[in-house]
PDB file of C-alpha atoms and ligand atoms in Angstrom:
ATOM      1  CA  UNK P   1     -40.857 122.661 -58.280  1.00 51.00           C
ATOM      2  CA  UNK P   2     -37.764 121.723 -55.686  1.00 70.00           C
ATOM      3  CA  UNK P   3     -34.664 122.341 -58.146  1.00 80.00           C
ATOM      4  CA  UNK P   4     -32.989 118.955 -59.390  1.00 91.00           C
ATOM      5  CA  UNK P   5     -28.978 119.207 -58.292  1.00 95.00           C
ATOM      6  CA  UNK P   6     -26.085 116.912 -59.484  1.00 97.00           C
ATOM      7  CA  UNK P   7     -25.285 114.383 -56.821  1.00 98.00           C
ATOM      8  CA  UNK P   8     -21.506 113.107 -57.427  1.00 98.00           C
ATOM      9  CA  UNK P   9     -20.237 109.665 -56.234  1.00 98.00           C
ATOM     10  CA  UNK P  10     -16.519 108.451 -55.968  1.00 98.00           C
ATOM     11  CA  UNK P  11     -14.447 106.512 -54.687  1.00 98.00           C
ATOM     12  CA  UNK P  12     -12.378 103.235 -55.193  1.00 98.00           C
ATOM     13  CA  UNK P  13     -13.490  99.466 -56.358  1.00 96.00           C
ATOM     14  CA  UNK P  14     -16.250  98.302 -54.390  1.00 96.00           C
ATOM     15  CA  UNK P  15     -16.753 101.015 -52.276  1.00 97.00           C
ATOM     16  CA  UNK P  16     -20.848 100.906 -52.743  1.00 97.00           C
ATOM     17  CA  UNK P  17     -21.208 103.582 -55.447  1.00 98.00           C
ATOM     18  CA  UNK P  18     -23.177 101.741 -57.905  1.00 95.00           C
ATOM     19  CA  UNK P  19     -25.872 100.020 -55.447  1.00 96.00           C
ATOM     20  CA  UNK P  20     -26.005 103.021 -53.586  1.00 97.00           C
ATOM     21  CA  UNK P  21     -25.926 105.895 -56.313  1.00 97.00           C
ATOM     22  CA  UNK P  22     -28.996 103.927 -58.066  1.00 94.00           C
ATOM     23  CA  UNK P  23     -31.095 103.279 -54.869  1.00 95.00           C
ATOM     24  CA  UNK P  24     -30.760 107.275 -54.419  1.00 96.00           C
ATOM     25  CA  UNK P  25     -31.215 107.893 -58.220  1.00 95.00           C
ATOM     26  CA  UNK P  26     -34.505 106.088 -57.914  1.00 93.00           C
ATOM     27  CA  UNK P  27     -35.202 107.746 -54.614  1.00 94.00           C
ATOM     28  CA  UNK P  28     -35.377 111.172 -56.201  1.00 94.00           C
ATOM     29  CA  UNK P  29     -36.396 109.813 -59.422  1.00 93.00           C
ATOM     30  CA  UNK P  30     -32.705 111.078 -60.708  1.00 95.00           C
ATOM     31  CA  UNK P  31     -31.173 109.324 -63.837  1.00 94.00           C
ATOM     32  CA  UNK P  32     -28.209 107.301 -62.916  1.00 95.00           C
ATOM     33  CA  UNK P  33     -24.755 107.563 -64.689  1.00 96.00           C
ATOM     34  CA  UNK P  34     -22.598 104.584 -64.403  1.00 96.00           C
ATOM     35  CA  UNK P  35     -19.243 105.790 -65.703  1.00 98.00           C
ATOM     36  CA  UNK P  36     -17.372 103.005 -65.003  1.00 98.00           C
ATOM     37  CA  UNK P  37     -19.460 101.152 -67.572  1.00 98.00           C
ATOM     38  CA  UNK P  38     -18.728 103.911 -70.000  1.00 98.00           C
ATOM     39  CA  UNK P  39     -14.838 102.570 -69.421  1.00 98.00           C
ATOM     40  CA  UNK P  40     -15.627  98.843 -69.472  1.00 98.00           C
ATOM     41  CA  UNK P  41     -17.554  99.074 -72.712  1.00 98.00           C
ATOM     42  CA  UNK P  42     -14.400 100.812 -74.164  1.00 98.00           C
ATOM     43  CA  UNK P  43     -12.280  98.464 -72.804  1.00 98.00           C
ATOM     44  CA  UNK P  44     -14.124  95.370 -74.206  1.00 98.00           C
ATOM     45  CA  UNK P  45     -14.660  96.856 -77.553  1.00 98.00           C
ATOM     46  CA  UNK P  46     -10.637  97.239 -77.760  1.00 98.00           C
ATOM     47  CA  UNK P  47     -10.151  93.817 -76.653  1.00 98.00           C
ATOM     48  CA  UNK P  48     -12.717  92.342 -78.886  1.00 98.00           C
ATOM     49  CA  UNK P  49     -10.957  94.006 -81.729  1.00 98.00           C
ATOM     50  CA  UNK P  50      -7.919  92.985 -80.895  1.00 98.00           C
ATOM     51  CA  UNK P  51      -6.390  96.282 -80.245  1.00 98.00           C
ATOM     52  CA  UNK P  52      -3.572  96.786 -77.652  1.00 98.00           C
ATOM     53  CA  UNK P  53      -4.823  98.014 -74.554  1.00 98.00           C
ATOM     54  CA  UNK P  54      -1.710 100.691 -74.773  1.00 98.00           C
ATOM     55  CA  UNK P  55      -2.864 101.796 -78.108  1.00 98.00           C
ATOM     56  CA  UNK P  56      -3.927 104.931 -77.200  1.00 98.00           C
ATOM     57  CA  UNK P  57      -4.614 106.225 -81.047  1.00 98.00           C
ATOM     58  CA  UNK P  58      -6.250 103.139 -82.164  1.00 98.00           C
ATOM     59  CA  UNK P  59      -8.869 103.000 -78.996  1.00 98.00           C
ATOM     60  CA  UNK P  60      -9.754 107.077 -79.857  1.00 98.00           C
ATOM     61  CA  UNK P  61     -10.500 106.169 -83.574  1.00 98.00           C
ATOM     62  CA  UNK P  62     -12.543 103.013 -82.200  1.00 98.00           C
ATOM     63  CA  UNK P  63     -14.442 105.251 -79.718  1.00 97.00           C
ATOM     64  CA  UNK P  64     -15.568 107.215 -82.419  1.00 96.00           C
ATOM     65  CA  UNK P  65     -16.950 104.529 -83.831  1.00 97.00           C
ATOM     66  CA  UNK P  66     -19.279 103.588 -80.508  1.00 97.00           C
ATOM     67  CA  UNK P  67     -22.557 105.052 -78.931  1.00 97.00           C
ATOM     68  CA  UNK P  68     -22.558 104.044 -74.974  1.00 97.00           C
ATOM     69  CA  UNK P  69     -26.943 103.632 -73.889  1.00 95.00           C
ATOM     70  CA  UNK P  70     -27.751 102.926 -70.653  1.00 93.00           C
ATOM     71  CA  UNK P  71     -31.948 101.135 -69.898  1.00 90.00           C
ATOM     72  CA  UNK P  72     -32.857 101.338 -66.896  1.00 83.00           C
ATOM     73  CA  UNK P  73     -34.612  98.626 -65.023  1.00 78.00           C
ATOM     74  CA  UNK P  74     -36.558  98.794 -62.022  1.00 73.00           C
ATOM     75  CA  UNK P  75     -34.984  96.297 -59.786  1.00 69.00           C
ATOM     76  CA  UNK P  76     -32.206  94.376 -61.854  1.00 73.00           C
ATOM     77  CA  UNK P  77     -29.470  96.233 -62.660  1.00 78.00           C
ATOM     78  CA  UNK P  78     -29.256  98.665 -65.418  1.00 88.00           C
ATOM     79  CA  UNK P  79     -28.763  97.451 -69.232  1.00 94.00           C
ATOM     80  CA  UNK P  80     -25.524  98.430 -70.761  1.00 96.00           C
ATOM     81  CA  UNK P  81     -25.444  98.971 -74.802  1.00 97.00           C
ATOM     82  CA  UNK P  82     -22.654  99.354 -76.787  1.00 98.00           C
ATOM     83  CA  UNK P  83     -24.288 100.086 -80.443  1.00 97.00           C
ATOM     84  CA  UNK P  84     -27.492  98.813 -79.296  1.00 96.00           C
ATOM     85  CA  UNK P  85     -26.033  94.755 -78.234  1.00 96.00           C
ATOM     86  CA  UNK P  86     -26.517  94.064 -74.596  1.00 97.00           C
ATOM     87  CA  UNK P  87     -22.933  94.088 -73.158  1.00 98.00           C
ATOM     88  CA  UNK P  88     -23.977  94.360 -69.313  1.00 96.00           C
ATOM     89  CA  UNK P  89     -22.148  90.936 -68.289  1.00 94.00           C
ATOM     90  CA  UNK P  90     -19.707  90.574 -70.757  1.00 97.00           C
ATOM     91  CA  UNK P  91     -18.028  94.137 -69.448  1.00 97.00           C
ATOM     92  CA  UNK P  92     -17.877  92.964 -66.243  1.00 93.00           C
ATOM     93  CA  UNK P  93     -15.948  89.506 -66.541  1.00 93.00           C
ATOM     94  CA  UNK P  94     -12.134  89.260 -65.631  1.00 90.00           C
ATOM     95  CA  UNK P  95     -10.663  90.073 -69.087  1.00 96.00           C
ATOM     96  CA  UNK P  96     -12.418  93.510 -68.918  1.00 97.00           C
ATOM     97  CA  UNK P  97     -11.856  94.384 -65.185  1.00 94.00           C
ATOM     98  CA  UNK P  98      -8.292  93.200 -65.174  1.00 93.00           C
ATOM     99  CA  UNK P  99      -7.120  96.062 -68.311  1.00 97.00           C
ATOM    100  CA  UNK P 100      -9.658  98.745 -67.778  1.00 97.00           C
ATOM    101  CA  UNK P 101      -7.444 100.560 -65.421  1.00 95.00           C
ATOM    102  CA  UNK P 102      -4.868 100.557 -68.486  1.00 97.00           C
ATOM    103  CA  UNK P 103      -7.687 102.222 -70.951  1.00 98.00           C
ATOM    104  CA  UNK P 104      -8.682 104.732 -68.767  1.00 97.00           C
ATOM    105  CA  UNK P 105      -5.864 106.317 -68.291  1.00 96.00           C
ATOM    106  CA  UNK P 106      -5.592 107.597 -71.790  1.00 98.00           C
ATOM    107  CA  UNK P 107      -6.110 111.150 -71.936  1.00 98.00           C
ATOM    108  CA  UNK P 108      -8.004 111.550 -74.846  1.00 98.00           C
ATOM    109  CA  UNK P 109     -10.196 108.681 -74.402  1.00 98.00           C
ATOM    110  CA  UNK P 110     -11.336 109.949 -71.114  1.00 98.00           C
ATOM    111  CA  UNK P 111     -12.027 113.529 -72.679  1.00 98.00           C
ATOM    112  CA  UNK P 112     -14.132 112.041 -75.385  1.00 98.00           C
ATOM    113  CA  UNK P 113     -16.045 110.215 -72.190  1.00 98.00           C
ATOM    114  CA  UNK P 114     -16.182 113.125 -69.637  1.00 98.00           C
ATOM    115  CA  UNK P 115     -17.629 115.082 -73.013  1.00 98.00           C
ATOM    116  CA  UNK P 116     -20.418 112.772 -73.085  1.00 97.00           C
ATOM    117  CA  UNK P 117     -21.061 112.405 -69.357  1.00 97.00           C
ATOM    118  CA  UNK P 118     -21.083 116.138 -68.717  1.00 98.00           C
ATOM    119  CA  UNK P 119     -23.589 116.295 -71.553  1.00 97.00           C
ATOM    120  CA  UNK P 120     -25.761 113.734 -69.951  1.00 95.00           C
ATOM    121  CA  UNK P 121     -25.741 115.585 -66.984  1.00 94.00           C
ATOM    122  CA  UNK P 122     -25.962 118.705 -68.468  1.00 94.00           C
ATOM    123  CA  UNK P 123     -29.477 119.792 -67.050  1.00 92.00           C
ATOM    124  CA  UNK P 124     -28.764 118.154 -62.833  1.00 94.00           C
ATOM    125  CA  UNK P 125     -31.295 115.648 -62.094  1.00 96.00           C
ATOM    126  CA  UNK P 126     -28.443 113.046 -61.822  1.00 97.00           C
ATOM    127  CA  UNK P 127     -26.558 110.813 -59.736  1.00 97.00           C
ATOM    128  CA  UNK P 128     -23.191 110.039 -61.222  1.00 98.00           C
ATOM    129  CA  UNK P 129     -20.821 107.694 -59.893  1.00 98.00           C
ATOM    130  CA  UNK P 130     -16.951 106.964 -61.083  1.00 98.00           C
ATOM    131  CA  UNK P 131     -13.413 107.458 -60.307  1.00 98.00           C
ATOM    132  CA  UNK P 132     -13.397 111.399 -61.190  1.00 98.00           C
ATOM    133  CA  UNK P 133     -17.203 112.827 -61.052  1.00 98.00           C
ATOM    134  CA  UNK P 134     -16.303 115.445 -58.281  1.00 98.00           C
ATOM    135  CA  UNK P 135     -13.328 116.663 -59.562  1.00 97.00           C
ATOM    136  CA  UNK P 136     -13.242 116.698 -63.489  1.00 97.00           C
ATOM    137  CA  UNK P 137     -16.821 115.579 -64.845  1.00 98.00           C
ATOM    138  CA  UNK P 138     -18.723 117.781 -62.368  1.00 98.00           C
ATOM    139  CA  UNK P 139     -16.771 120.358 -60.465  1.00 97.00           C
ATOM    140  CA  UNK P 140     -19.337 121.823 -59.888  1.00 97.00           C
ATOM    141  CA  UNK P 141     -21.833 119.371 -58.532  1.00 97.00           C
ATOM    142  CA  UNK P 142     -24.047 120.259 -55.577  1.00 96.00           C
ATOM    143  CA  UNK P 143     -23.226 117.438 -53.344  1.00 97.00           C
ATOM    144  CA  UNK P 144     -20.000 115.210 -54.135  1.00 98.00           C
ATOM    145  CA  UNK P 145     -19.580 112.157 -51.668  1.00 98.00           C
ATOM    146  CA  UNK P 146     -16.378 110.090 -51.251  1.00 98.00           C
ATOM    147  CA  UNK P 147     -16.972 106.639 -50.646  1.00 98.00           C
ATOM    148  CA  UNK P 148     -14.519 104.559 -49.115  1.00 98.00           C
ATOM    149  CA  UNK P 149     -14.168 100.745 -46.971  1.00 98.00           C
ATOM    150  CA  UNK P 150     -11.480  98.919 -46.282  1.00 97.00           C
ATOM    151  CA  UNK P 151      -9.649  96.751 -48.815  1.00 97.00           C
ATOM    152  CA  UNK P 152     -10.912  93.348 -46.872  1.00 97.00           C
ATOM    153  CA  UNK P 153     -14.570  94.588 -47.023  1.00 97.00           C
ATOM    154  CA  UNK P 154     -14.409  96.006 -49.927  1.00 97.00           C
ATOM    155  CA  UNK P 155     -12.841  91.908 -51.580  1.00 97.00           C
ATOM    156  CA  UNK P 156     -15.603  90.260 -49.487  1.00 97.00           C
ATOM    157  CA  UNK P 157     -18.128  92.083 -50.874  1.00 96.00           C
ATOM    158  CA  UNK P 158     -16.945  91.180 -54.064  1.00 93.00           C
ATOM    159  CA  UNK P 159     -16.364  87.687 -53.028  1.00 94.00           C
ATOM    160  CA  UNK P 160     -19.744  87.458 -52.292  1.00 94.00           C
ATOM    161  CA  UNK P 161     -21.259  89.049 -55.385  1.00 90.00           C
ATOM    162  CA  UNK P 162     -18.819  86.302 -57.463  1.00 89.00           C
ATOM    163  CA  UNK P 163     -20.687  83.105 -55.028  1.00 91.00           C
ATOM    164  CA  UNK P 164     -24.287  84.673 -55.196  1.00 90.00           C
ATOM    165  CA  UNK P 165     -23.151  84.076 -59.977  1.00 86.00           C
ATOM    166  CA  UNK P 166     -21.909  80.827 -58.819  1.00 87.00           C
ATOM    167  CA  UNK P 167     -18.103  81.931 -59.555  1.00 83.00           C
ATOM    168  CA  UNK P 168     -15.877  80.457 -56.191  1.00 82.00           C
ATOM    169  CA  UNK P 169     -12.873  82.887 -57.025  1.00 85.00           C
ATOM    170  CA  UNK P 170      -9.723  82.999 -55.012  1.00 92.00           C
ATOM    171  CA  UNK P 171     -10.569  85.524 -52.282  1.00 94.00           C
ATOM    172  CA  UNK P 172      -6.876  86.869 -51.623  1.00 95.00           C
ATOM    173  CA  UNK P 173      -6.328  87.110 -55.557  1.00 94.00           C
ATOM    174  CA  UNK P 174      -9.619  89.212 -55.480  1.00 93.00           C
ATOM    175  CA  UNK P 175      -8.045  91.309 -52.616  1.00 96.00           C
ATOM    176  CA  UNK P 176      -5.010  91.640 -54.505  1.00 96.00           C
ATOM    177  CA  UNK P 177      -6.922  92.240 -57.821  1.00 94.00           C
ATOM    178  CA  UNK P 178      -8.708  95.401 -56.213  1.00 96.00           C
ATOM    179  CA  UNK P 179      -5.841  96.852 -54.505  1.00 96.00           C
ATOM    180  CA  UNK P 180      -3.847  96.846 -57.878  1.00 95.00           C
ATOM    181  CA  UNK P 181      -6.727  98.658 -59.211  1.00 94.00           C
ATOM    182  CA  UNK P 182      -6.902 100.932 -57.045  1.00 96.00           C
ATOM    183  CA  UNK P 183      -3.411 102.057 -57.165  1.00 97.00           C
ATOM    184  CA  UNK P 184      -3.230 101.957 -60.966  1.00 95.00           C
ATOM    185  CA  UNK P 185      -6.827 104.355 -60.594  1.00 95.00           C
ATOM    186  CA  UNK P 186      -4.735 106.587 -57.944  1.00 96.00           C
ATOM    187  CA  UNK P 187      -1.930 107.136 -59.630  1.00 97.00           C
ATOM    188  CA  UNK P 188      -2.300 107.525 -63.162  1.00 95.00           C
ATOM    189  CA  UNK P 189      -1.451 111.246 -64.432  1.00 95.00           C
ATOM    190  CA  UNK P 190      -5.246 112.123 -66.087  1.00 95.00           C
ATOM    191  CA  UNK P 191      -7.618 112.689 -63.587  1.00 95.00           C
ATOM    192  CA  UNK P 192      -6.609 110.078 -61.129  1.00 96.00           C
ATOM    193  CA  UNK P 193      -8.810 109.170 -58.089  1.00 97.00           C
ATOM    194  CA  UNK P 194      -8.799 111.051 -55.668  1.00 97.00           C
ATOM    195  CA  UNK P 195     -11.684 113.215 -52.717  1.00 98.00           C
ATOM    196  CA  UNK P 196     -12.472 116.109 -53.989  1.00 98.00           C
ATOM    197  CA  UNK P 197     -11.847 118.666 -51.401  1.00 97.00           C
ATOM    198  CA  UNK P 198     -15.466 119.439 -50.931  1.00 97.00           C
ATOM    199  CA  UNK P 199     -16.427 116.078 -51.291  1.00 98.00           C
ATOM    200  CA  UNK P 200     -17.982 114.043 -47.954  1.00 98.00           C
ATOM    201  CA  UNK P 201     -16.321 111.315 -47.272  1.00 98.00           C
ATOM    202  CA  UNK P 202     -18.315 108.139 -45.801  1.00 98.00           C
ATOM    203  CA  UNK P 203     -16.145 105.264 -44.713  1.00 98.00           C
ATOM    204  CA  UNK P 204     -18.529 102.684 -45.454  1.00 97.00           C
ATOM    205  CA  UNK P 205     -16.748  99.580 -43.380  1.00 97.00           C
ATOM    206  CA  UNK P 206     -19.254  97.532 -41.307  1.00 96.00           C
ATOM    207  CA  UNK P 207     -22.453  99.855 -42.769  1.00 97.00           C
ATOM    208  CA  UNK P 208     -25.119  98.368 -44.326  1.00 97.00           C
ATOM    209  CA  UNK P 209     -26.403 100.032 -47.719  1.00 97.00           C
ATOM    210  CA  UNK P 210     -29.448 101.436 -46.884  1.00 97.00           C
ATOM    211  CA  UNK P 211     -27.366 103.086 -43.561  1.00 97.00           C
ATOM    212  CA  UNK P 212     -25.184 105.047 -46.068  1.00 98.00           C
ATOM    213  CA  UNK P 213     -27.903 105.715 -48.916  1.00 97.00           C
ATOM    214  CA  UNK P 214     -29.695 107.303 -45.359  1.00 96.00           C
ATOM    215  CA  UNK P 215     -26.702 109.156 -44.606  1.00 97.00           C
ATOM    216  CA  UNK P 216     -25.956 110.720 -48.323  1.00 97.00           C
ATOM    217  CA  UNK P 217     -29.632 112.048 -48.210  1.00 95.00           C
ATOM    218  CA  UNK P 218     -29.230 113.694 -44.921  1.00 95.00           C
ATOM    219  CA  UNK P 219     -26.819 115.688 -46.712  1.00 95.00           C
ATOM    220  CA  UNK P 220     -29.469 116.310 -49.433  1.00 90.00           C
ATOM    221  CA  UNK P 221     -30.483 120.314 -48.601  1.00 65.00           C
ATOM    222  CA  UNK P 222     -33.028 120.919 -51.575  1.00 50.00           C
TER     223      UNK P 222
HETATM  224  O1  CDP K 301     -17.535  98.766 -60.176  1.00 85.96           O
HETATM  225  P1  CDP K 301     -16.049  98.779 -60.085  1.00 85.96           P
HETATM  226  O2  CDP K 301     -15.586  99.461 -58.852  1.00 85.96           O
HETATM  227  O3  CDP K 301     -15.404  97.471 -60.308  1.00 85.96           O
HETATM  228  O4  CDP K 301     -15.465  99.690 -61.235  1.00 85.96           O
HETATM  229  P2  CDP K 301     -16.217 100.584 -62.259  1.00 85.96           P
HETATM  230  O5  CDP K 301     -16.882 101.718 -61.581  1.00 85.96           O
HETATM  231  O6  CDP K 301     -16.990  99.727 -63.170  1.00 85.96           O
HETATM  232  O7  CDP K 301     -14.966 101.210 -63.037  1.00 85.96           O
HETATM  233  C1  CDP K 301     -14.066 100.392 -63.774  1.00 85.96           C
HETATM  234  C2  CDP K 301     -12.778 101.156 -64.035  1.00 85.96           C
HETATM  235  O8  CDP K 301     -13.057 102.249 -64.914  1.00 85.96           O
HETATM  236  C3  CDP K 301     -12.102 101.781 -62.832  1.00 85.96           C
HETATM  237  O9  CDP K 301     -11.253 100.875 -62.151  1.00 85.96           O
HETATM  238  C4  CDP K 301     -11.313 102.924 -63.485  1.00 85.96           C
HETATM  239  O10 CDP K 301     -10.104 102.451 -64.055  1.00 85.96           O
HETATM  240  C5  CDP K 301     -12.216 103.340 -64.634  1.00 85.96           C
HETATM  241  N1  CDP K 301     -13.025 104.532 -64.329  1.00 85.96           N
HETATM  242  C6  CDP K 301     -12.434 105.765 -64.476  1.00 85.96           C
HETATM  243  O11 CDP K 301     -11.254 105.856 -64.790  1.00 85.96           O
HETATM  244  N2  CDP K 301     -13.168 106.896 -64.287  1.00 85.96           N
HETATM  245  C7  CDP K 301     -14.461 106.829 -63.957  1.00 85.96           C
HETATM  246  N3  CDP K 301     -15.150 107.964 -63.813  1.00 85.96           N
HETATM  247  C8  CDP K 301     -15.078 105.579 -63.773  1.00 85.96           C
HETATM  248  C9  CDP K 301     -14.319 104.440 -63.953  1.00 85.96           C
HETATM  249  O1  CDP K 302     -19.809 100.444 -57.634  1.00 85.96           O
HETATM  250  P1  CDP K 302     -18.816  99.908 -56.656  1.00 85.96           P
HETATM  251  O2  CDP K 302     -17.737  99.092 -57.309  1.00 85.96           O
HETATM  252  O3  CDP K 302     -18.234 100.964 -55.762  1.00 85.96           O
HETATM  253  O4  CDP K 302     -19.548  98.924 -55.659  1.00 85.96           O
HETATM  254  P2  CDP K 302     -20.946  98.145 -55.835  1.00 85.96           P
HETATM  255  O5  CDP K 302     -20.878  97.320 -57.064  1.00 85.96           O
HETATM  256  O6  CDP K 302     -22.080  99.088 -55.668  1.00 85.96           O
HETATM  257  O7  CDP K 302     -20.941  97.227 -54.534  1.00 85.96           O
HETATM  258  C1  CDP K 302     -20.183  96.049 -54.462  1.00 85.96           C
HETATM  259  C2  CDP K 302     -20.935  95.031 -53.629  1.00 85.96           C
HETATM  260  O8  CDP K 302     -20.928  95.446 -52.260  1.00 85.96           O
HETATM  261  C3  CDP K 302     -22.391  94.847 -54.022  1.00 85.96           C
HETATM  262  O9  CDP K 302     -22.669  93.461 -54.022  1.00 85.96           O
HETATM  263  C4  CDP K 302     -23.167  95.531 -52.913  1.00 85.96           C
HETATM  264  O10 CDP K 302     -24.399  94.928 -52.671  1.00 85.96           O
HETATM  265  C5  CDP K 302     -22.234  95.382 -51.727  1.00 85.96           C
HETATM  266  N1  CDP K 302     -22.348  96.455 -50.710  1.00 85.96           N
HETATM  267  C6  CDP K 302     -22.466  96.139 -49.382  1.00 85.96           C
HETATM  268  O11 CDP K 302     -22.519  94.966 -49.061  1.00 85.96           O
HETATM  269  N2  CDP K 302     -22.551  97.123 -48.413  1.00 85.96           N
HETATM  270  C7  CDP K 302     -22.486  98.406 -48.732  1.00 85.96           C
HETATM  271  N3  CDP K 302     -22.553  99.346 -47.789  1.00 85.96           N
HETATM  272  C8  CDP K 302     -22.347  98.750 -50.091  1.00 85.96           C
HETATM  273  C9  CDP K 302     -22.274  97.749 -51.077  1.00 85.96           C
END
């Protein structure tokens, strides 16, 4: 039996990692870890609750309080559960994108999540994609890729997704929207985002996804 590695995937908003790092999960018959859904479901559950987003101590005692499932589906995208309700869209509407950055930055809220993703990928056999995979979840991983496109892509894409839900959003507050993002995501103190030094980095501007799922698995030595 060919060994089953860790694949990490990160990089900034938009970048591809989620449509790519489940296309290649599926390819290997990997399970697929979207962390950034593990910070979204936080982040709604504080804002449902009516907790501050800089409530760092409040947020910990709520994440105690909240088991994070993940169904996967063969071609729609992957069902999100937060205490077994059905939270895919609702943790990715404005509200949630626009303080998630703010969440995540707490320290001990991401070491009670990088506790449970490192115990999901405890045993390989995963594709995991997020801000920090390759450098504090899975140091370790086998093959790390950095993902990367330029800002103006990386909105239209975006831009798109919102028309193809029937949402016409601003496309220069979008732009603006992911760039803050970013930088709040680079520059936080915990774990900010950033290529781990081992990581390969694939500038995905003007490449079509199944050109850079192609080029991640001719990286794949197994
Ligand atoms: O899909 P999109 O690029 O919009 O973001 P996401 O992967 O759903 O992640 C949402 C947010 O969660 C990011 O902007 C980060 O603030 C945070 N995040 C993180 O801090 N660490 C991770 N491993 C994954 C996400
Ligand atoms: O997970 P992340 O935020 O990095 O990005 P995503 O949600 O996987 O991709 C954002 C959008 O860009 C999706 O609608 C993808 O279909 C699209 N995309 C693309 O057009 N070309 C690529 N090379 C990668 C993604």
């Amino acid at each position: 039996m060919t060994k089953k590695i860790s694949i990490a995937i990160d990089g900034p908003a938009s970048a591809g990692k989620s449509t790519v790092a489940k296309l290649l999960a599926k390819k290997l018959n990997y399970v697929y870890v979207d962390t950034g859904a593990m910070y979204r479901v936080i982040t709604y559950a504080t804002l449902k609750n009516n907790i501050n987003p800089s409530d760092e101590k409040a947020i910990v005692k709520l994440l105690e309080t909240i088991e994070i499932g993940f169904q996967s589906n063969d071609d729609a995208p992957q069902t999100v559960l937060m205490n077994g309700e059905d939270v895919t869209e609702v943790i990715r509407e404005d509200l949630v994108t626009n303080n998630v950055s703010q969440v995540s930055a707490h320290e001990q809220v991401r070491k009670i999540l990088v506790a449970r993703q490192q115990e999901i990928g405890r045993n390989g056999g995963v594709v995991m994609d997020g801000r920090d995979i390759g450098t504090a979840v899975m140091p370790n991983a086998e093959l790390k890729i950095f993902l990367v496109a330029s800002v103006e892509e990386r909105a239209e894409r975006r831009y798109k997704e919102n028309l193809a839900k029937g949402m016409d959003v601003d496309f220069e507050k979008l732009k603006q929207e992911i760039a803050d993002r970013d930088h709040k995501d680079m520059t936080r103190d915990v774990s900010p985002l950033i290529q781990a030094e081992d990581a390969k980095l694939i500038d995905t501007t003007g490449m079509s996804i199944e050109k850079v799922v192609n080029t991640i698995e001719s990286y794949l030595v197994i």
